[in-house]
């Protein structure tokens, strides 16, 4: 039974979402502030939390900072952020802080539950095998992607990637030189067949480049094909 941490300061919204999630079979912990959420994660029960649903507009420590601190603690736990306005800059800032996905309030129960299921699937070990022509642990210009062990190193130094970024790298590197559209990546990585948003892809690419590239503005590994999408290489 998946365990979710719901961080929302509005009591009526929090209670309603908690009820919905429990009805769908989730264990739920709740927090009304960022400080309360971080204390819970650092406490004895924090290790059981598998996913966080995080409101951006919180009193005290806001949701952006909470997301950054969660990411500093763990790369493995998915974070879905809630935004009331759907403001572009809020969404981009939240994604840059490390969120995996977002939903705009008010959100319906089926949409929220679908996003949570998709995020938990992304956090599961990838079934991907070795890429054609590039076996497990292939060295790609100093970048070693172990597709069996789900580890990444650059010049021998481990690179910690959250599940979404790791799956994105696995998808792109499986076919070096092939151009993937944002729509294709949304469907295969985020399972967003019901609602596409290229900002999710662009933000994940930016975070991935910040960790992999020597000069993120001049990428060798994850390259933009203007007007079409992204490709891995040529290196």
mmCIF file of C-alpha atoms in Angstrom:
data_model
loop_
_atom_site.group_PDB
_atom_site.id
_atom_site.type_symbol
_atom_site.label_atom_id
_atom_site.label_comp_id
_atom_site.label_asym_id
_atom_site.label_seq_id
_atom_site.Cartn_x
_atom_site.Cartn_y
_atom_site.Cartn_z
ATOM 1 C CA UNK A 1 0.000 0.000 0.000
ATOM 2 C CA UNK A 2 1.836 3.177 -1.164
ATOM 3 C CA UNK A 3 2.552 5.786 1.495
ATOM 4 C CA UNK A 4 1.989 9.428 0.532
ATOM 5 C CA UNK A 5 2.900 12.635 2.362
ATOM 6 C CA UNK A 6 0.361 15.399 1.648
ATOM 7 C CA UNK A 7 1.640 18.916 2.387
ATOM 8 C CA UNK A 8 -1.186 21.456 2.193
ATOM 9 C CA UNK A 9 -1.994 24.361 4.504
ATOM 10 C CA UNK A 10 -5.687 24.678 3.630
ATOM 11 C CA UNK A 11 -7.419 22.315 6.069
ATOM 12 C CA UNK A 12 -10.514 21.732 3.915
ATOM 13 C CA UNK A 13 -8.435 20.947 0.816
ATOM 14 C CA UNK A 14 -6.068 18.776 2.832
ATOM 15 C CA UNK A 15 -8.879 16.803 4.446
ATOM 16 C CA UNK A 16 -10.654 16.289 1.122
ATOM 17 C CA UNK A 17 -7.520 15.084 -0.654
ATOM 18 C CA UNK A 18 -6.589 12.819 2.238
ATOM 19 C CA UNK A 19 -10.047 11.215 2.111
ATOM 20 C CA UNK A 20 -9.758 10.654 -1.649
ATOM 21 C CA UNK A 21 -6.314 9.086 -1.361
ATOM 22 C CA UNK A 22 -7.320 6.804 1.495
ATOM 23 C CA UNK A 23 -10.339 5.650 -0.502
ATOM 24 C CA UNK A 24 -7.956 4.701 -3.294
ATOM 25 C CA UNK A 25 -5.890 2.585 -0.927
ATOM 26 C CA UNK A 26 -3.049 4.907 0.014
ATOM 27 C CA UNK A 27 -1.568 5.376 3.463
ATOM 28 C CA UNK A 28 -1.429 9.134 4.059
ATOM 29 C CA UNK A 29 0.518 11.408 6.371
ATOM 30 C CA UNK A 30 -0.381 15.099 6.302
ATOM 31 C CA UNK A 31 1.429 18.322 7.112
ATOM 32 C CA UNK A 32 0.133 21.894 7.156
ATOM 33 C CA UNK A 33 3.542 23.586 6.817
ATOM 34 C CA UNK A 34 6.880 22.944 5.218
ATOM 35 C CA UNK A 35 8.560 22.797 8.602
ATOM 36 C CA UNK A 36 6.122 20.119 9.750
ATOM 37 C CA UNK A 37 6.670 18.095 6.582
ATOM 38 C CA UNK A 38 10.462 18.198 6.840
ATOM 39 C CA UNK A 39 10.335 17.231 10.514
ATOM 40 C CA UNK A 40 8.123 14.268 9.620
ATOM 41 C CA UNK A 41 10.529 13.161 6.869
ATOM 42 C CA UNK A 42 13.449 13.396 9.290
ATOM 43 C CA UNK A 43 11.547 11.473 11.982
ATOM 44 C CA UNK A 44 11.353 7.725 12.572
ATOM 45 C CA UNK A 45 8.463 7.296 10.131
ATOM 46 C CA UNK A 46 9.952 9.387 7.337
ATOM 47 C CA UNK A 47 11.547 6.452 5.584
ATOM 48 C CA UNK A 48 8.195 4.892 4.744
ATOM 49 C CA UNK A 49 7.037 7.878 2.661
ATOM 50 C CA UNK A 50 7.147 6.950 -1.038
ATOM 51 C CA UNK A 51 5.806 10.142 -2.609
ATOM 52 C CA UNK A 52 5.071 13.743 -1.620
ATOM 53 C CA UNK A 53 2.184 15.902 -2.848
ATOM 54 C CA UNK A 54 3.360 19.434 -2.136
ATOM 55 C CA UNK A 55 1.453 22.727 -2.247
ATOM 56 C CA UNK A 56 3.677 25.569 -3.446
ATOM 57 C CA UNK A 57 2.040 28.340 -1.427
ATOM 58 C CA UNK A 58 2.794 27.444 2.198
ATOM 59 C CA UNK A 59 3.262 29.661 5.235
ATOM 60 C CA UNK A 60 6.833 29.903 6.483
ATOM 61 C CA UNK A 61 9.069 27.797 4.249
ATOM 62 C CA UNK A 62 7.368 27.836 0.856
ATOM 63 C CA UNK A 63 6.889 24.808 -1.362
ATOM 64 C CA UNK A 64 9.827 25.657 -3.615
ATOM 65 C CA UNK A 65 12.261 25.516 -0.702
ATOM 66 C CA UNK A 66 10.605 22.399 0.720
ATOM 67 C CA UNK A 67 11.093 20.695 -2.638
ATOM 68 C CA UNK A 68 14.766 21.686 -2.733
ATOM 69 C CA UNK A 69 15.295 20.327 0.776
ATOM 70 C CA UNK A 70 13.521 17.077 -0.069
ATOM 71 C CA UNK A 71 15.772 16.699 -3.113
ATOM 72 C CA UNK A 72 18.838 17.377 -0.947
ATOM 73 C CA UNK A 73 17.715 14.491 1.288
ATOM 74 C CA UNK A 74 16.776 12.014 -1.435
ATOM 75 C CA UNK A 75 16.708 11.715 -5.200
ATOM 76 C CA UNK A 76 14.452 8.654 -5.103
ATOM 77 C CA UNK A 77 11.142 10.036 -3.814
ATOM 78 C CA UNK A 78 8.791 11.554 -6.414
ATOM 79 C CA UNK A 79 7.387 15.008 -5.686
ATOM 80 C CA UNK A 80 4.141 16.228 -7.249
ATOM 81 C CA UNK A 81 3.554 19.917 -6.665
ATOM 82 C CA UNK A 82 0.208 21.638 -6.369
ATOM 83 C CA UNK A 83 -0.313 25.142 -7.716
ATOM 84 C CA UNK A 84 -3.502 27.138 -7.397
ATOM 85 C CA UNK A 85 -2.958 29.477 -10.294
ATOM 86 C CA UNK A 86 -1.186 27.433 -12.890
ATOM 87 C CA UNK A 87 1.217 30.366 -13.203
ATOM 88 C CA UNK A 88 3.936 29.561 -15.744
ATOM 89 C CA UNK A 89 6.766 30.965 -13.654
ATOM 90 C CA UNK A 90 5.622 29.124 -10.523
ATOM 91 C CA UNK A 91 5.467 25.883 -12.472
ATOM 92 C CA UNK A 92 8.897 26.353 -14.047
ATOM 93 C CA UNK A 93 10.454 27.331 -10.696
ATOM 94 C CA UNK A 94 8.878 24.312 -8.990
ATOM 95 C CA UNK A 95 10.125 21.949 -11.688
ATOM 96 C CA UNK A 96 13.597 23.476 -11.511
ATOM 97 C CA UNK A 97 13.541 22.896 -7.741
ATOM 98 C CA UNK A 98 13.221 19.167 -8.447
ATOM 99 C CA UNK A 99 9.500 18.395 -8.684
ATOM 100 C CA UNK A 100 8.627 15.498 -10.985
ATOM 101 C CA UNK A 101 5.146 16.655 -11.974
ATOM 102 C CA UNK A 102 2.495 19.212 -11.097
ATOM 103 C CA UNK A 103 -1.274 19.588 -10.949
ATOM 104 C CA UNK A 104 -3.328 22.770 -10.875
ATOM 105 C CA UNK A 105 -5.928 23.203 -8.126
ATOM 106 C CA UNK A 106 -8.755 22.523 -7.958
ATOM 107 C CA UNK A 107 -7.802 19.028 -9.068
ATOM 108 C CA UNK A 108 -10.247 16.177 -9.591
ATOM 109 C CA UNK A 109 -9.733 12.892 -7.781
ATOM 110 C CA UNK A 110 -9.134 10.846 -10.976
ATOM 111 C CA UNK A 111 -6.446 13.253 -12.223
ATOM 112 C CA UNK A 112 -4.613 13.366 -8.897
ATOM 113 C CA UNK A 113 -4.725 9.616 -8.465
ATOM 114 C CA UNK A 114 -3.551 9.047 -12.053
ATOM 115 C CA UNK A 115 -0.604 11.415 -11.580
ATOM 116 C CA UNK A 116 0.378 9.655 -8.345
ATOM 117 C CA UNK A 117 0.197 6.222 -9.975
ATOM 118 C CA UNK A 118 2.320 7.422 -12.896
ATOM 119 C CA UNK A 119 4.919 8.965 -10.568
ATOM 120 C CA UNK A 120 5.151 5.778 -8.496
ATOM 121 C CA UNK A 121 5.608 3.725 -11.676
ATOM 122 C CA UNK A 122 8.494 5.991 -12.704
ATOM 123 C CA UNK A 123 10.095 5.397 -9.304
ATOM 124 C CA UNK A 124 10.087 1.635 -9.840
ATOM 125 C CA UNK A 125 13.245 -0.003 -11.250
ATOM 126 C CA UNK A 126 13.305 0.363 -15.021
ATOM 127 C CA UNK A 127 12.939 -2.850 -17.028
ATOM 128 C CA UNK A 128 15.133 -1.380 -19.774
ATOM 129 C CA UNK A 129 17.860 -3.691 -20.998
ATOM 130 C CA UNK A 130 21.079 -2.752 -22.785
ATOM 131 C CA UNK A 131 20.643 -0.341 -25.656
ATOM 132 C CA UNK A 132 21.262 -1.743 -29.138
ATOM 133 C CA UNK A 133 24.962 -1.367 -29.867
ATOM 134 C CA UNK A 134 25.658 -0.094 -26.356
ATOM 135 C CA UNK A 135 25.722 -2.800 -23.733
ATOM 136 C CA UNK A 136 25.249 -2.350 -20.027
ATOM 137 C CA UNK A 137 28.016 -0.109 -18.755
ATOM 138 C CA UNK A 138 28.920 1.260 -22.200
ATOM 139 C CA UNK A 139 31.289 4.246 -22.076
ATOM 140 C CA UNK A 140 29.827 7.177 -23.986
ATOM 141 C CA UNK A 141 32.497 9.886 -24.042
ATOM 142 C CA UNK A 142 33.215 9.486 -20.337
ATOM 143 C CA UNK A 143 29.592 8.883 -19.376
ATOM 144 C CA UNK A 144 28.910 5.313 -18.265
ATOM 145 C CA UNK A 145 25.252 4.255 -18.135
ATOM 146 C CA UNK A 146 24.777 0.882 -16.483
ATOM 147 C CA UNK A 147 21.326 -0.046 -17.728
ATOM 148 C CA UNK A 148 21.222 -3.249 -15.698
ATOM 149 C CA UNK A 149 22.364 -1.715 -12.410
ATOM 150 C CA UNK A 150 20.584 1.617 -13.078
ATOM 151 C CA UNK A 151 23.653 3.644 -12.212
ATOM 152 C CA UNK A 152 25.359 6.515 -14.009
ATOM 153 C CA UNK A 153 28.953 7.663 -13.641
ATOM 154 C CA UNK A 154 30.881 10.436 -15.345
ATOM 155 C CA UNK A 155 34.647 9.971 -15.510
ATOM 156 C CA UNK A 156 34.286 7.449 -12.683
ATOM 157 C CA UNK A 157 32.270 9.733 -10.406
ATOM 158 C CA UNK A 158 28.709 8.552 -9.543
ATOM 159 C CA UNK A 159 25.906 10.824 -10.733
ATOM 160 C CA UNK A 160 22.761 10.693 -8.551
ATOM 161 C CA UNK A 161 19.638 11.030 -10.677
ATOM 162 C CA UNK A 162 16.004 11.019 -9.523
ATOM 163 C CA UNK A 163 13.819 8.394 -11.229
ATOM 164 C CA UNK A 164 12.350 10.781 -13.806
ATOM 165 C CA UNK A 165 15.744 12.062 -14.937
ATOM 166 C CA UNK A 166 17.205 8.548 -15.000
ATOM 167 C CA UNK A 167 14.330 7.248 -17.137
ATOM 168 C CA UNK A 168 14.721 10.228 -19.466
ATOM 169 C CA UNK A 169 18.436 9.490 -19.876
ATOM 170 C CA UNK A 170 17.758 5.782 -20.446
ATOM 171 C CA UNK A 171 15.128 6.590 -23.079
ATOM 172 C CA UNK A 172 17.324 9.029 -25.003
ATOM 173 C CA UNK A 173 20.554 7.031 -24.775
ATOM 174 C CA UNK A 174 18.876 3.811 -25.950
ATOM 175 C CA UNK A 175 18.906 5.266 -29.486
ATOM 176 C CA UNK A 176 21.851 7.671 -29.833
ATOM 177 C CA UNK A 177 21.249 10.224 -32.572
ATOM 178 C CA UNK A 178 17.519 9.603 -32.742
ATOM 179 C CA UNK A 179 15.331 12.673 -32.231
ATOM 180 C CA UNK A 180 12.553 12.304 -29.655
ATOM 181 C CA UNK A 181 9.677 14.770 -29.701
ATOM 182 C CA UNK A 182 8.502 16.285 -26.434
ATOM 183 C CA UNK A 183 5.130 14.585 -26.968
ATOM 184 C CA UNK A 184 6.792 11.177 -27.282
ATOM 185 C CA UNK A 185 8.834 11.756 -24.134
ATOM 186 C CA UNK A 186 5.781 12.954 -22.198
ATOM 187 C CA UNK A 187 3.945 9.770 -23.085
ATOM 188 C CA UNK A 188 6.805 7.353 -22.460
ATOM 189 C CA UNK A 189 8.315 8.938 -19.323
ATOM 190 C CA UNK A 190 5.422 10.777 -17.645
ATOM 191 C CA UNK A 191 2.532 8.703 -19.050
ATOM 192 C CA UNK A 192 0.778 11.964 -19.921
ATOM 193 C CA UNK A 193 -1.482 10.636 -22.601
ATOM 194 C CA UNK A 194 -4.300 12.593 -20.947
ATOM 195 C CA UNK A 195 -2.538 15.961 -20.591
ATOM 196 C CA UNK A 196 0.648 17.002 -22.351
ATOM 197 C CA UNK A 197 2.928 19.758 -21.083
ATOM 198 C CA UNK A 198 6.334 20.333 -22.647
ATOM 199 C CA UNK A 199 7.520 22.221 -19.548
ATOM 200 C CA UNK A 200 7.917 18.898 -17.752
ATOM 201 C CA UNK A 201 10.297 17.664 -20.444
ATOM 202 C CA UNK A 202 12.236 20.915 -20.745
ATOM 203 C CA UNK A 203 12.729 21.206 -16.968
ATOM 204 C CA UNK A 204 13.885 17.581 -16.651
ATOM 205 C CA UNK A 205 16.328 18.085 -19.531
ATOM 206 C CA UNK A 206 17.696 21.234 -17.862
ATOM 207 C CA UNK A 207 18.201 19.386 -14.551
ATOM 208 C CA UNK A 208 19.827 16.460 -16.366
ATOM 209 C CA UNK A 209 22.199 18.747 -18.246
ATOM 210 C CA UNK A 210 23.192 20.516 -15.026
ATOM 211 C CA UNK A 211 24.392 17.156 -13.678
ATOM 212 C CA UNK A 212 25.931 15.665 -16.821
ATOM 213 C CA UNK A 213 27.277 18.418 -19.019
ATOM 214 C CA UNK A 214 30.540 20.286 -18.530
ATOM 215 C CA UNK A 215 28.859 23.349 -20.038
ATOM 216 C CA UNK A 216 25.040 22.973 -19.818
ATOM 217 C CA UNK A 217 24.616 25.695 -22.459
ATOM 218 C CA UNK A 218 26.759 23.658 -24.870
ATOM 219 C CA UNK A 219 25.572 20.094 -24.257
ATOM 220 C CA UNK A 220 27.405 17.072 -25.606
ATOM 221 C CA UNK A 221 25.057 14.414 -24.301
ATOM 222 C CA UNK A 222 21.472 15.721 -24.321
ATOM 223 C CA UNK A 223 21.103 17.979 -27.323
ATOM 224 C CA UNK A 224 18.231 20.113 -28.555
ATOM 225 C CA UNK A 225 17.005 19.728 -32.117
ATOM 226 C CA UNK A 226 15.235 23.024 -32.548
ATOM 227 C CA UNK A 227 11.602 22.664 -33.552
ATOM 228 C CA UNK A 228 11.614 18.892 -33.059
ATOM 229 C CA UNK A 229 12.798 17.791 -29.616
ATOM 230 C CA UNK A 230 15.857 16.169 -28.058
ATOM 231 C CA UNK A 231 18.464 13.553 -28.913
ATOM 232 C CA UNK A 232 21.388 11.840 -27.208
ATOM 233 C CA UNK A 233 24.567 12.930 -28.998
ATOM 234 C CA UNK A 234 26.285 12.892 -31.350
ATOM 235 C CA UNK A 235 29.089 13.239 -28.828
#
